[in-house]
Tab-separated table of C-alpha atoms in Angstrom:
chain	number	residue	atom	x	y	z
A	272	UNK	CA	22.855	9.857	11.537
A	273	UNK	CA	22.939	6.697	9.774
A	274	UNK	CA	20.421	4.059	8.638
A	275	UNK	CA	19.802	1.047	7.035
A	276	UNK	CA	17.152	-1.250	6.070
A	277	UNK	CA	16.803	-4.665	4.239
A	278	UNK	CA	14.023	-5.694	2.167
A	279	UNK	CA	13.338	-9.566	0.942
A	280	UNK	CA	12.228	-11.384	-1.879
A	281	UNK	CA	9.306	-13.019	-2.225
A	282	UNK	CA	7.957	-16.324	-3.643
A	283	UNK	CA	4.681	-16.593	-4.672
A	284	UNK	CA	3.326	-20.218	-4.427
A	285	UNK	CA	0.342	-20.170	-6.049
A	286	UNK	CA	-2.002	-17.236	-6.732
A	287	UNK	CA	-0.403	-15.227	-9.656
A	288	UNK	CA	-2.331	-12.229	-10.718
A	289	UNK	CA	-5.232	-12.781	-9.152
A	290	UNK	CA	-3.976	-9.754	-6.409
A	291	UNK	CA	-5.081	-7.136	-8.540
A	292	UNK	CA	-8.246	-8.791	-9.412
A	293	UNK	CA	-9.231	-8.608	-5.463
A	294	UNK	CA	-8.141	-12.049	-5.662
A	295	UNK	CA	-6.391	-14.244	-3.033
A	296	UNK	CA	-2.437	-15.330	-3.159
A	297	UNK	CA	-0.351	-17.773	-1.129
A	298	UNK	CA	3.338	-15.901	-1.204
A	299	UNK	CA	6.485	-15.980	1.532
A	300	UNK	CA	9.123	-13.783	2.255
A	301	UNK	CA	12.757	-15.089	1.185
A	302	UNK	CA	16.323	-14.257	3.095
A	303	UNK	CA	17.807	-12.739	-0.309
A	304	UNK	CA	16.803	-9.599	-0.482
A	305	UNK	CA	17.884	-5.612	-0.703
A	306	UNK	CA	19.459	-3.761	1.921
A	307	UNK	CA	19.212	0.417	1.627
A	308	UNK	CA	21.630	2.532	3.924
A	309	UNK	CA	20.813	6.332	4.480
A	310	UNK	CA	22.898	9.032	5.660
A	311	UNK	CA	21.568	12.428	6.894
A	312	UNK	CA	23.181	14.917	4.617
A	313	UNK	CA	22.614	18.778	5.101
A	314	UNK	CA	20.482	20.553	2.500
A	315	UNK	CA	17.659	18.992	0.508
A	316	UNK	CA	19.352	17.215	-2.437
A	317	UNK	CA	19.055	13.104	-2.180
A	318	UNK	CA	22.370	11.395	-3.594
A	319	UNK	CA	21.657	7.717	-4.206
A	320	UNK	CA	24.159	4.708	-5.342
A	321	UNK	CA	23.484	1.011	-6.522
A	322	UNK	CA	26.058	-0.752	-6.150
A	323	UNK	CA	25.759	-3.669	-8.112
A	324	UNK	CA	25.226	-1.240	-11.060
A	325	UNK	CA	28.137	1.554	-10.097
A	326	UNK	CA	25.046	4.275	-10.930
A	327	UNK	CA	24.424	6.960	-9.193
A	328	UNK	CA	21.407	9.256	-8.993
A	329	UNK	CA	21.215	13.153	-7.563
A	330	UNK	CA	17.420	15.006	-7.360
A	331	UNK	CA	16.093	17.256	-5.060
A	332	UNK	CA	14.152	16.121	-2.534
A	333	UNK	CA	11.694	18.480	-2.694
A	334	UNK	CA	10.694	18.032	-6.245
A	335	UNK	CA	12.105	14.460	-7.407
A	336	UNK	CA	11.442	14.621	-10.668
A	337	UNK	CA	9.553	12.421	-12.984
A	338	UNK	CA	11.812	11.437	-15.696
A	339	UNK	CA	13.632	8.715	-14.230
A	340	UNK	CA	12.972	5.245	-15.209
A	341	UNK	CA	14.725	1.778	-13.497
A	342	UNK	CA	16.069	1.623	-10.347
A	343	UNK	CA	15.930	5.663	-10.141
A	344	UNK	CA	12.773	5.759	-10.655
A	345	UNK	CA	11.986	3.706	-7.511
A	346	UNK	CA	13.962	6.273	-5.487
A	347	UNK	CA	12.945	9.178	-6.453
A	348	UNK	CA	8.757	7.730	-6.211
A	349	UNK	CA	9.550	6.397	-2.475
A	350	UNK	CA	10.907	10.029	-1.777
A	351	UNK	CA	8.099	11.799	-3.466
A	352	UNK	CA	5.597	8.837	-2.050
A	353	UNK	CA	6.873	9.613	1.533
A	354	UNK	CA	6.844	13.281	0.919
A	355	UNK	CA	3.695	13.451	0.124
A	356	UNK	CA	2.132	11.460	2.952
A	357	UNK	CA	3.699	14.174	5.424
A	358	UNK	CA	7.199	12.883	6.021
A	359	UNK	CA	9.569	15.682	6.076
A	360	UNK	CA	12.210	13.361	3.875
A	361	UNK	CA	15.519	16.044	3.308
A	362	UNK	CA	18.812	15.646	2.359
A	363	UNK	CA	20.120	12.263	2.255
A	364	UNK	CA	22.941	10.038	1.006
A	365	UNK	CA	21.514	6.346	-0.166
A	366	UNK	CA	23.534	2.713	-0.770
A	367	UNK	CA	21.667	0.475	-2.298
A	368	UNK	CA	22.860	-3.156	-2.734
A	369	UNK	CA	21.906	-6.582	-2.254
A	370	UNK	CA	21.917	-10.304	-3.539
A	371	UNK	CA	18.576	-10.498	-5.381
A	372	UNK	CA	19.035	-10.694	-8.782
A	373	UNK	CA	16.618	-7.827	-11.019
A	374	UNK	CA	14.340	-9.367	-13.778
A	375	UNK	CA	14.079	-12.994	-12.018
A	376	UNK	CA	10.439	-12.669	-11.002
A	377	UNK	CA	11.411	-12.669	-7.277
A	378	UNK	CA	10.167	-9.021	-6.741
A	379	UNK	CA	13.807	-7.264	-5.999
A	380	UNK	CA	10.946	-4.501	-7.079
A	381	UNK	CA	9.294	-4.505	-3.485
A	382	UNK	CA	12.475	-5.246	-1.682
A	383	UNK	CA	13.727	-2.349	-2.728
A	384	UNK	CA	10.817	-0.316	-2.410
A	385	UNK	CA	10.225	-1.512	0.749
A	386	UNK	CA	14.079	-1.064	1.905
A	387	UNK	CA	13.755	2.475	0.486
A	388	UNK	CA	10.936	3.664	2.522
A	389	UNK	CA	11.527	1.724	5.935
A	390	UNK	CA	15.311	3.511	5.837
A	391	UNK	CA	14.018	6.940	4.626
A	392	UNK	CA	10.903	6.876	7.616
A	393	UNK	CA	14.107	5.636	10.145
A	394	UNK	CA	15.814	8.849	9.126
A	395	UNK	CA	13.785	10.754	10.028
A	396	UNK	CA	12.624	9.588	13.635
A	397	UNK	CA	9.149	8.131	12.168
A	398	UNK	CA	7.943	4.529	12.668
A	399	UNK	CA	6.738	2.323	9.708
A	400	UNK	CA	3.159	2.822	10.979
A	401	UNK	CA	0.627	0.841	9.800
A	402	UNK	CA	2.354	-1.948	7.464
A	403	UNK	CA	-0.650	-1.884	5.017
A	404	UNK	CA	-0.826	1.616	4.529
A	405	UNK	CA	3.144	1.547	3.478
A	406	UNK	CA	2.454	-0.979	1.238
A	407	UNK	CA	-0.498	0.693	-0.202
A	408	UNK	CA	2.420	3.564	-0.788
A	409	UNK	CA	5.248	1.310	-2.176
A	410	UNK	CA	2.558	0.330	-4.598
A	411	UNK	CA	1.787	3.641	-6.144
A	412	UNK	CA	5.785	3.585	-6.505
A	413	UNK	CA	5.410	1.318	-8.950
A	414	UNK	CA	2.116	2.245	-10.486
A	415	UNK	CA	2.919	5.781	-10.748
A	416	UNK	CA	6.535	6.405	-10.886
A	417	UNK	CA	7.766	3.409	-12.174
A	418	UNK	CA	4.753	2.712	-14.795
A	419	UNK	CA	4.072	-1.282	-13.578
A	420	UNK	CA	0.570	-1.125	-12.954
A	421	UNK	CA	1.179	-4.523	-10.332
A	422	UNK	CA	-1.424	-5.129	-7.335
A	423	UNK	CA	-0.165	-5.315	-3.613
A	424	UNK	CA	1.480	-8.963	-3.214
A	425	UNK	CA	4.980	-8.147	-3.120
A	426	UNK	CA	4.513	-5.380	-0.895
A	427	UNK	CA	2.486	-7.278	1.143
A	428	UNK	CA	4.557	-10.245	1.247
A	429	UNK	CA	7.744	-8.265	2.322
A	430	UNK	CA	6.094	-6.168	4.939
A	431	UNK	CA	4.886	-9.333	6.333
A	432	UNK	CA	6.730	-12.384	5.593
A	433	UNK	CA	7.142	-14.436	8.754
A	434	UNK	CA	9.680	-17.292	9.198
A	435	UNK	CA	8.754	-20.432	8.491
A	436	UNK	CA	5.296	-19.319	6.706
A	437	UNK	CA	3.587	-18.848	3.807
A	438	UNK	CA	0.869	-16.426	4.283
A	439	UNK	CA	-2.737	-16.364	2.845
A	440	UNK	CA	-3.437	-12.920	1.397
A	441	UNK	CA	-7.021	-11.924	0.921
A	442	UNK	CA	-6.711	-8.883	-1.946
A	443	UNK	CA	-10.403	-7.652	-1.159
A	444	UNK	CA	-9.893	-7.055	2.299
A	445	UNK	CA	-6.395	-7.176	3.055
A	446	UNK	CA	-6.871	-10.081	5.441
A	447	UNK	CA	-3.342	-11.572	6.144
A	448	UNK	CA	-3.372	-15.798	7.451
A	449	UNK	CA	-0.061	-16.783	8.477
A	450	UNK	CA	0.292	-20.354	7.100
A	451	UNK	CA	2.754	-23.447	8.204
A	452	UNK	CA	5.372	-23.965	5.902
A	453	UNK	CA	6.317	-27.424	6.725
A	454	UNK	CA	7.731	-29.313	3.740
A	455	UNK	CA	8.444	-32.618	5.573
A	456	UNK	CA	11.695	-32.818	4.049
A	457	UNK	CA	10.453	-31.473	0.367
A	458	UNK	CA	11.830	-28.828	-1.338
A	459	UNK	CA	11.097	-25.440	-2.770
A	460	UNK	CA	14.000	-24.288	-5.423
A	461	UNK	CA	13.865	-21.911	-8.425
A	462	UNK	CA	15.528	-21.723	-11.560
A	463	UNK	CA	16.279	-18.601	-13.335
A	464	UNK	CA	15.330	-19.270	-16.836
A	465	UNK	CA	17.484	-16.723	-18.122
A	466	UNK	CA	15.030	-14.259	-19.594
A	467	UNK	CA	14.805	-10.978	-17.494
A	468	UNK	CA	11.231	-9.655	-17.345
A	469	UNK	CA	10.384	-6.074	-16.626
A	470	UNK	CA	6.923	-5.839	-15.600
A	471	UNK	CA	6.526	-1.973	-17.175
A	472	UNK	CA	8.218	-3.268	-20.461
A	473	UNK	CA	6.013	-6.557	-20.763
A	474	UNK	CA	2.765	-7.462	-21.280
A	475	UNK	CA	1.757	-7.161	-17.359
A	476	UNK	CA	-0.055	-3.691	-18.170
A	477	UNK	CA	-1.965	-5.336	-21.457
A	478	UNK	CA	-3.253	-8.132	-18.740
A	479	UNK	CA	-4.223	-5.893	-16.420
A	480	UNK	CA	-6.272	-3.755	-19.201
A	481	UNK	CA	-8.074	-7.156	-20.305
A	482	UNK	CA	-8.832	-7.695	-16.512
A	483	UNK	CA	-10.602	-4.267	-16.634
A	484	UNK	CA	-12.420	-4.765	-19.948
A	485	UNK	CA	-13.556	-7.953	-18.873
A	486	UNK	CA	-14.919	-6.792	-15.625
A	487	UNK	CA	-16.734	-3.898	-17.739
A	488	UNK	CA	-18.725	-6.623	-19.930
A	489	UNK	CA	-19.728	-8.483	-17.043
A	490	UNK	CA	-20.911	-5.394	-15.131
A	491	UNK	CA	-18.799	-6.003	-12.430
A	492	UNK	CA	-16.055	-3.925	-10.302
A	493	UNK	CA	-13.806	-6.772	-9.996
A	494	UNK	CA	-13.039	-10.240	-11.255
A	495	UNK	CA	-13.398	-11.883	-7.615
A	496	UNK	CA	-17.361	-11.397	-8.348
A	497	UNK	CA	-17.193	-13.161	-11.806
A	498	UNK	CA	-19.389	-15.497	-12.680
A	499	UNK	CA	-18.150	-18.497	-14.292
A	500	UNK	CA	-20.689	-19.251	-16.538
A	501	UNK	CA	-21.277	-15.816	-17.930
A	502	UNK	CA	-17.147	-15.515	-18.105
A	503	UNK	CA	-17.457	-18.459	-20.568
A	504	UNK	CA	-19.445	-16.302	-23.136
A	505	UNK	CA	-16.811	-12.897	-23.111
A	506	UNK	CA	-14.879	-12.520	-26.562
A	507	UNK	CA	-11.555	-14.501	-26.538
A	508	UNK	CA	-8.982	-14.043	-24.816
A	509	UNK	CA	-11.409	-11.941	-22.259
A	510	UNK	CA	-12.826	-15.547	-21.512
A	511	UNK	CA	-9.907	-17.065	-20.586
A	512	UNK	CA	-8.254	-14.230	-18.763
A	513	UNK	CA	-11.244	-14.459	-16.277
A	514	UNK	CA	-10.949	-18.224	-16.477
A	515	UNK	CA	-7.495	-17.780	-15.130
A	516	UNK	CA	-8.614	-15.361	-11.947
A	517	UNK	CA	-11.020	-17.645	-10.938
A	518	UNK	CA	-9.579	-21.207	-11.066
A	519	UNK	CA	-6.306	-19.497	-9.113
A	520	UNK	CA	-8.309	-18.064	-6.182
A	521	UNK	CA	-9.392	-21.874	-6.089
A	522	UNK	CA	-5.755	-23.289	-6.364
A	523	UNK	CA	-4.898	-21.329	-3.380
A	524	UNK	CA	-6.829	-22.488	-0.786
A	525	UNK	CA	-6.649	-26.131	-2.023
A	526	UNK	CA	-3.002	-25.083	-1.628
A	527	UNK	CA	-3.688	-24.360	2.177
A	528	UNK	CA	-5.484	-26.859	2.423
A	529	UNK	CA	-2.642	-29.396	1.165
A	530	UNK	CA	-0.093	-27.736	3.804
A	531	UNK	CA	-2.199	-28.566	6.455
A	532	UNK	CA	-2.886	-31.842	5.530
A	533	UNK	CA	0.997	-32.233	4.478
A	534	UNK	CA	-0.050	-33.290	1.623
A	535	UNK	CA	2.864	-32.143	-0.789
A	536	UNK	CA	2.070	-34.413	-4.020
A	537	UNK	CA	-1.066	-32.289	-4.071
A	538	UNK	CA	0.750	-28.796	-3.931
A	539	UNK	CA	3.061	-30.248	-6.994
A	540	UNK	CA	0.053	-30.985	-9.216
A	541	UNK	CA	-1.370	-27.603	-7.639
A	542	UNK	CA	1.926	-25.730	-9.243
A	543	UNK	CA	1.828	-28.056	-12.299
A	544	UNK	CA	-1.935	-27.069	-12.830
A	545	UNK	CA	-0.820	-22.833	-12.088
A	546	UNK	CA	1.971	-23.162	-14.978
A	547	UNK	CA	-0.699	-24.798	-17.345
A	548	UNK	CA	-3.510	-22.198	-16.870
A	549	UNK	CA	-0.389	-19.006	-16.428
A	550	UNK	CA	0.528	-20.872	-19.780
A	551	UNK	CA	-2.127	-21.066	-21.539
A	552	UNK	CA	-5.364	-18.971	-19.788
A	553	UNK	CA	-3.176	-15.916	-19.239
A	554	UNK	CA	-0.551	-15.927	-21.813
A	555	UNK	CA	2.127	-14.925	-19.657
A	556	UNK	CA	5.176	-17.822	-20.522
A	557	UNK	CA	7.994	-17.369	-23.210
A	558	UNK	CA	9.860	-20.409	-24.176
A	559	UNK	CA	12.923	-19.995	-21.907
A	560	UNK	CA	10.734	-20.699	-18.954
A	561	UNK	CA	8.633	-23.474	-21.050
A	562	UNK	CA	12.375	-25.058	-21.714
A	563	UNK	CA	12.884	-24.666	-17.586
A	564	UNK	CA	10.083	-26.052	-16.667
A	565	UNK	CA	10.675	-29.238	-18.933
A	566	UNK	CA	14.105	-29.557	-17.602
A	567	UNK	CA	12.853	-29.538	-14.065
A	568	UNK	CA	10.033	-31.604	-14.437
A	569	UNK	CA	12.316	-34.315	-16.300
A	570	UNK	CA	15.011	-33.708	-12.897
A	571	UNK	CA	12.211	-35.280	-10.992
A	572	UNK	CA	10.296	-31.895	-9.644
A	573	UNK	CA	7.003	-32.972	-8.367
A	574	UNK	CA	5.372	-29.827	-10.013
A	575	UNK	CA	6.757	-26.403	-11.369
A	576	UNK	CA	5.279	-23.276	-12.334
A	577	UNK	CA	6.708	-19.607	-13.541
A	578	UNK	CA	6.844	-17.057	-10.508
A	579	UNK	CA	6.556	-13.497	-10.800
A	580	UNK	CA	4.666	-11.570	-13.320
A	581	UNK	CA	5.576	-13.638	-15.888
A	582	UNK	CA	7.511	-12.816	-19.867
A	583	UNK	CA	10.695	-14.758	-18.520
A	584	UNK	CA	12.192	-14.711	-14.488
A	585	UNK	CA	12.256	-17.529	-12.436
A	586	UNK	CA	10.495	-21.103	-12.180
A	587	UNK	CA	9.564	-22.586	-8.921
A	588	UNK	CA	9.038	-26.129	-8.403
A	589	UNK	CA	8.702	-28.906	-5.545
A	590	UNK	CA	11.197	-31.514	-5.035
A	591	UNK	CA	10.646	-34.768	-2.918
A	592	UNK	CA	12.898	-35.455	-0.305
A	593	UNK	CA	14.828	-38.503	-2.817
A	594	UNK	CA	15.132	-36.229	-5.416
A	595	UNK	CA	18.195	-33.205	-5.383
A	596	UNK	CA	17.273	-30.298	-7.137
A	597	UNK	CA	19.764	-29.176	-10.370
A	598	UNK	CA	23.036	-27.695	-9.522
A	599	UNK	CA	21.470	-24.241	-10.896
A	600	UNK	CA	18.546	-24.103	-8.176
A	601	UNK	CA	18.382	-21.537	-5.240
A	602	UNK	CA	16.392	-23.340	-2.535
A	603	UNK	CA	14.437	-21.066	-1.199
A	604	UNK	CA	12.779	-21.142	2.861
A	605	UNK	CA	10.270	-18.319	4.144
A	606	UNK	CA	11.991	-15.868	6.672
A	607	UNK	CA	10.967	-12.938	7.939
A	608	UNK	CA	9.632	-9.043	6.980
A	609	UNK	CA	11.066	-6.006	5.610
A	610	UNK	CA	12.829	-4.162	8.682
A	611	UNK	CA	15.343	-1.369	9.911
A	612	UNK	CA	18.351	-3.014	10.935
A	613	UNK	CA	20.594	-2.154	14.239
C-alpha cells in the first residue's frame, strides 16, 4: 500500500506571536508546500528520505528515539506523536520532498508535520479525525521533539487553509473565521531576506519565557487578559513584550475589518505598523530583513512586515495594482488545507 500527502505553507498576515499568548492571528494557507509519500513495509522499522537533502533516517517505530534533531526529528515525533494517541503506526518507507524552502519563515515546519501525520494516519486505514486535535499533536512535535516551543498557527493554518481566504484564528478558543481574500488587483509577495531562522536555535524560546514571566507579574494565565496600563509598569523589556501581544490582537481585526471594507491602503500601514512593533516591541528583526524591508518599501510596497517567527526568513508586503513587485518576490494566493492525495 502506498500513500501520500501534501502539506502547505502558510502566510501569516498580521498577528505574529500573539498565538501562544491565547492571542488572535490572521494567516492563509499557500500552494508551495511539502508532499510525504508512505509505503507499507513489513516489520516495525520506519525508513525515511528527504530528498532535497539526499538524507536518510532509519528508527524503530516502536521506540523512535529522541536524539534526532532537524528534519529527523520531525519524523520520528509525528511517529511517536501518532503512536501514542493509539495509532498502530508500523513499518514504513517515507519520501519527503517539496518546493518550500526551510528557514524562510513560511512554516515548511507544519507542512511537513502536517504531511507526515495525514500520510502515516492514511496508512494505516484511519481518518484525520478531528483537525484540531491533529494540530494540537503536530504541535507537541515541535514543542517536544523538535525543542521550538511555537503555539498552534501553522498547524492551524495548514489543516485549514481554504482557497481564496485568510482565516481569523481565535488562540483562546480555537474559533476558526474564514475571511475573503479579495485584493482587488493588489498584491501579496515575499522576499526571502536571505537569513535562515530556526525557531529552536533563535530567540523564539527566550520570547516565549518573557511572555510567561510577564504573565506571572501581572497575576495572570495569559497575555490576552493583560491589562494595558498595569503592562506599562513591568521591568523592561517585559513591558514591551506585552505591549507587542496586545496592540497585534488589535491589528488583526482592524485587518478584517480592512478586507471587508477593501480597504487595502489600510492593511499596508497595518503590516507597516506589525514590522515596527515585531521590530522594536518584540525584538525579533536582524538587519537582513531590516535591509528587505527598505528595499521593498523603496520598490513601491504599500506596507511590509517580517513573517514567521522572526531572526531572519521571509518579508511580506502589499503591492498596488501599478506597482510590480521585485524580480526576487514569490507572490503568494491562499489555497487550500493539508490533505491525502489520490
Amino acid at each position: 500500500m502506498s500513500v501520500s500527502a501534501f502539506g502547505p505553507g502558510r502566510v501569516n498576515l498580521l498577528g505574529e506571536h500573539t498565538d501562544y499568548n491565547d492571542g488572535l492571528c490572521l494567516p492563509f494557507a499557500i500552494e508551495r508546500g511539502v508532499t510525504v509519500r508512505a509505503d507499507v513495509l513489513g516489520g516495525s522499522r520506519v525508513h525515511a528520505h528527504a530528498d532535497d537533502l539526499g538524507e536518510d533516517d532509519d528508527f524503530a517505530a516502536v521506540d523512535p528515539g529522541r536524539d534526532a534533531d532537524g528534519w529527523r526529528a520531525f519524523v520520528r515525533g509525528t511517529v511517536g506523536e501518532l503512536r501514542a494517541a493509539g495509532h498502530d503506526v508500523g513499518g514504513a518507507r517515507l519520501r519527503i520532498a517539496g518546493d518550500l524552502p526551510r528557514g524562510s519563515g513560511l512554516s515548511s515546519s507544519a507542512a511537513l508535520s502536517t504531511a507526515l501525520a495525514l500520510a502515516l494516519l492514511a496508512l494505516t486505514g484511519a481518518s484525520d479525525g478531528d483537525r484540531r486535535e491533529l494540530a494540537r499533536l503536530c504541535s507537541r512535535v515541535e514543542n517536544d521533539w523538535v525543542g521550538a516551543q511555537t503555539g498552534l498557527l501553522d498547524q492551524l493554518a495548514a489543516l485549514f487553509g481554504q482557497p481564496g481566504h485568510a482565516l481569523r484564528l481565535d488562540c483562546r478558543d480555537l474559533s476558526i473565521e474564514p475571511i475573503p481574500l479579495d485584493l482587488r488587483g493588489w498584491a501579496l509577495a515575499v522576499v526571502d531576506s536571505g537569513h535562515d531562522h530556526v525557531h529552536a536555535g533563535s530567540g523564539y524560546n527566550d520570547r516565549r519565557a518573557e511572555c510567561r514571566a510577564a504573565c506571572a507579574a501581572l497575576g495572570i494565565a495569559t497575555l490576552r487578559d493583560a491589562d494595558a496600563d498595569a503592562a506599562a509598569r513591568l521591568p523592561v523589556p517585559l513591558d514591551r513584550r506585552v505591549r507587542h501581544v496586545l496592540r497585534e490582537n488589535a491589528r488583526v481585526d482592524a485587518g478584517v475589518a480592512a478586507l471587508r471594507a477593501g480597504d487595502l491602503p489600510a492593511l499596508g500601514e497595518l503590516l507597516d505598523a506589525s514590522h515596527a512593533s515585531l521590530r522594536d516591541d518584540y525584538e525579533v528583526s536582524v538587519e537582513a530583513v531590516e535591509r528587505t524591508v527598505r528595499r521593498l518599501k523603496s520598490a513601491g510596497a504599500a506596507g511590509a512586515r517580517i513573517v514567521g517567527g522572526g531572526f531572519g526568513g521571509s518579508v511580506l508586503a502589499l503591492f498596488p495594482p501599478d506597482v510590480a513587485p521585485p524580480a526576487d518576490a514569490t507572490v503568494v494566493r491562499p489555497a487550500g488545507a493539508a490533505r491525502v492525495l489520490g
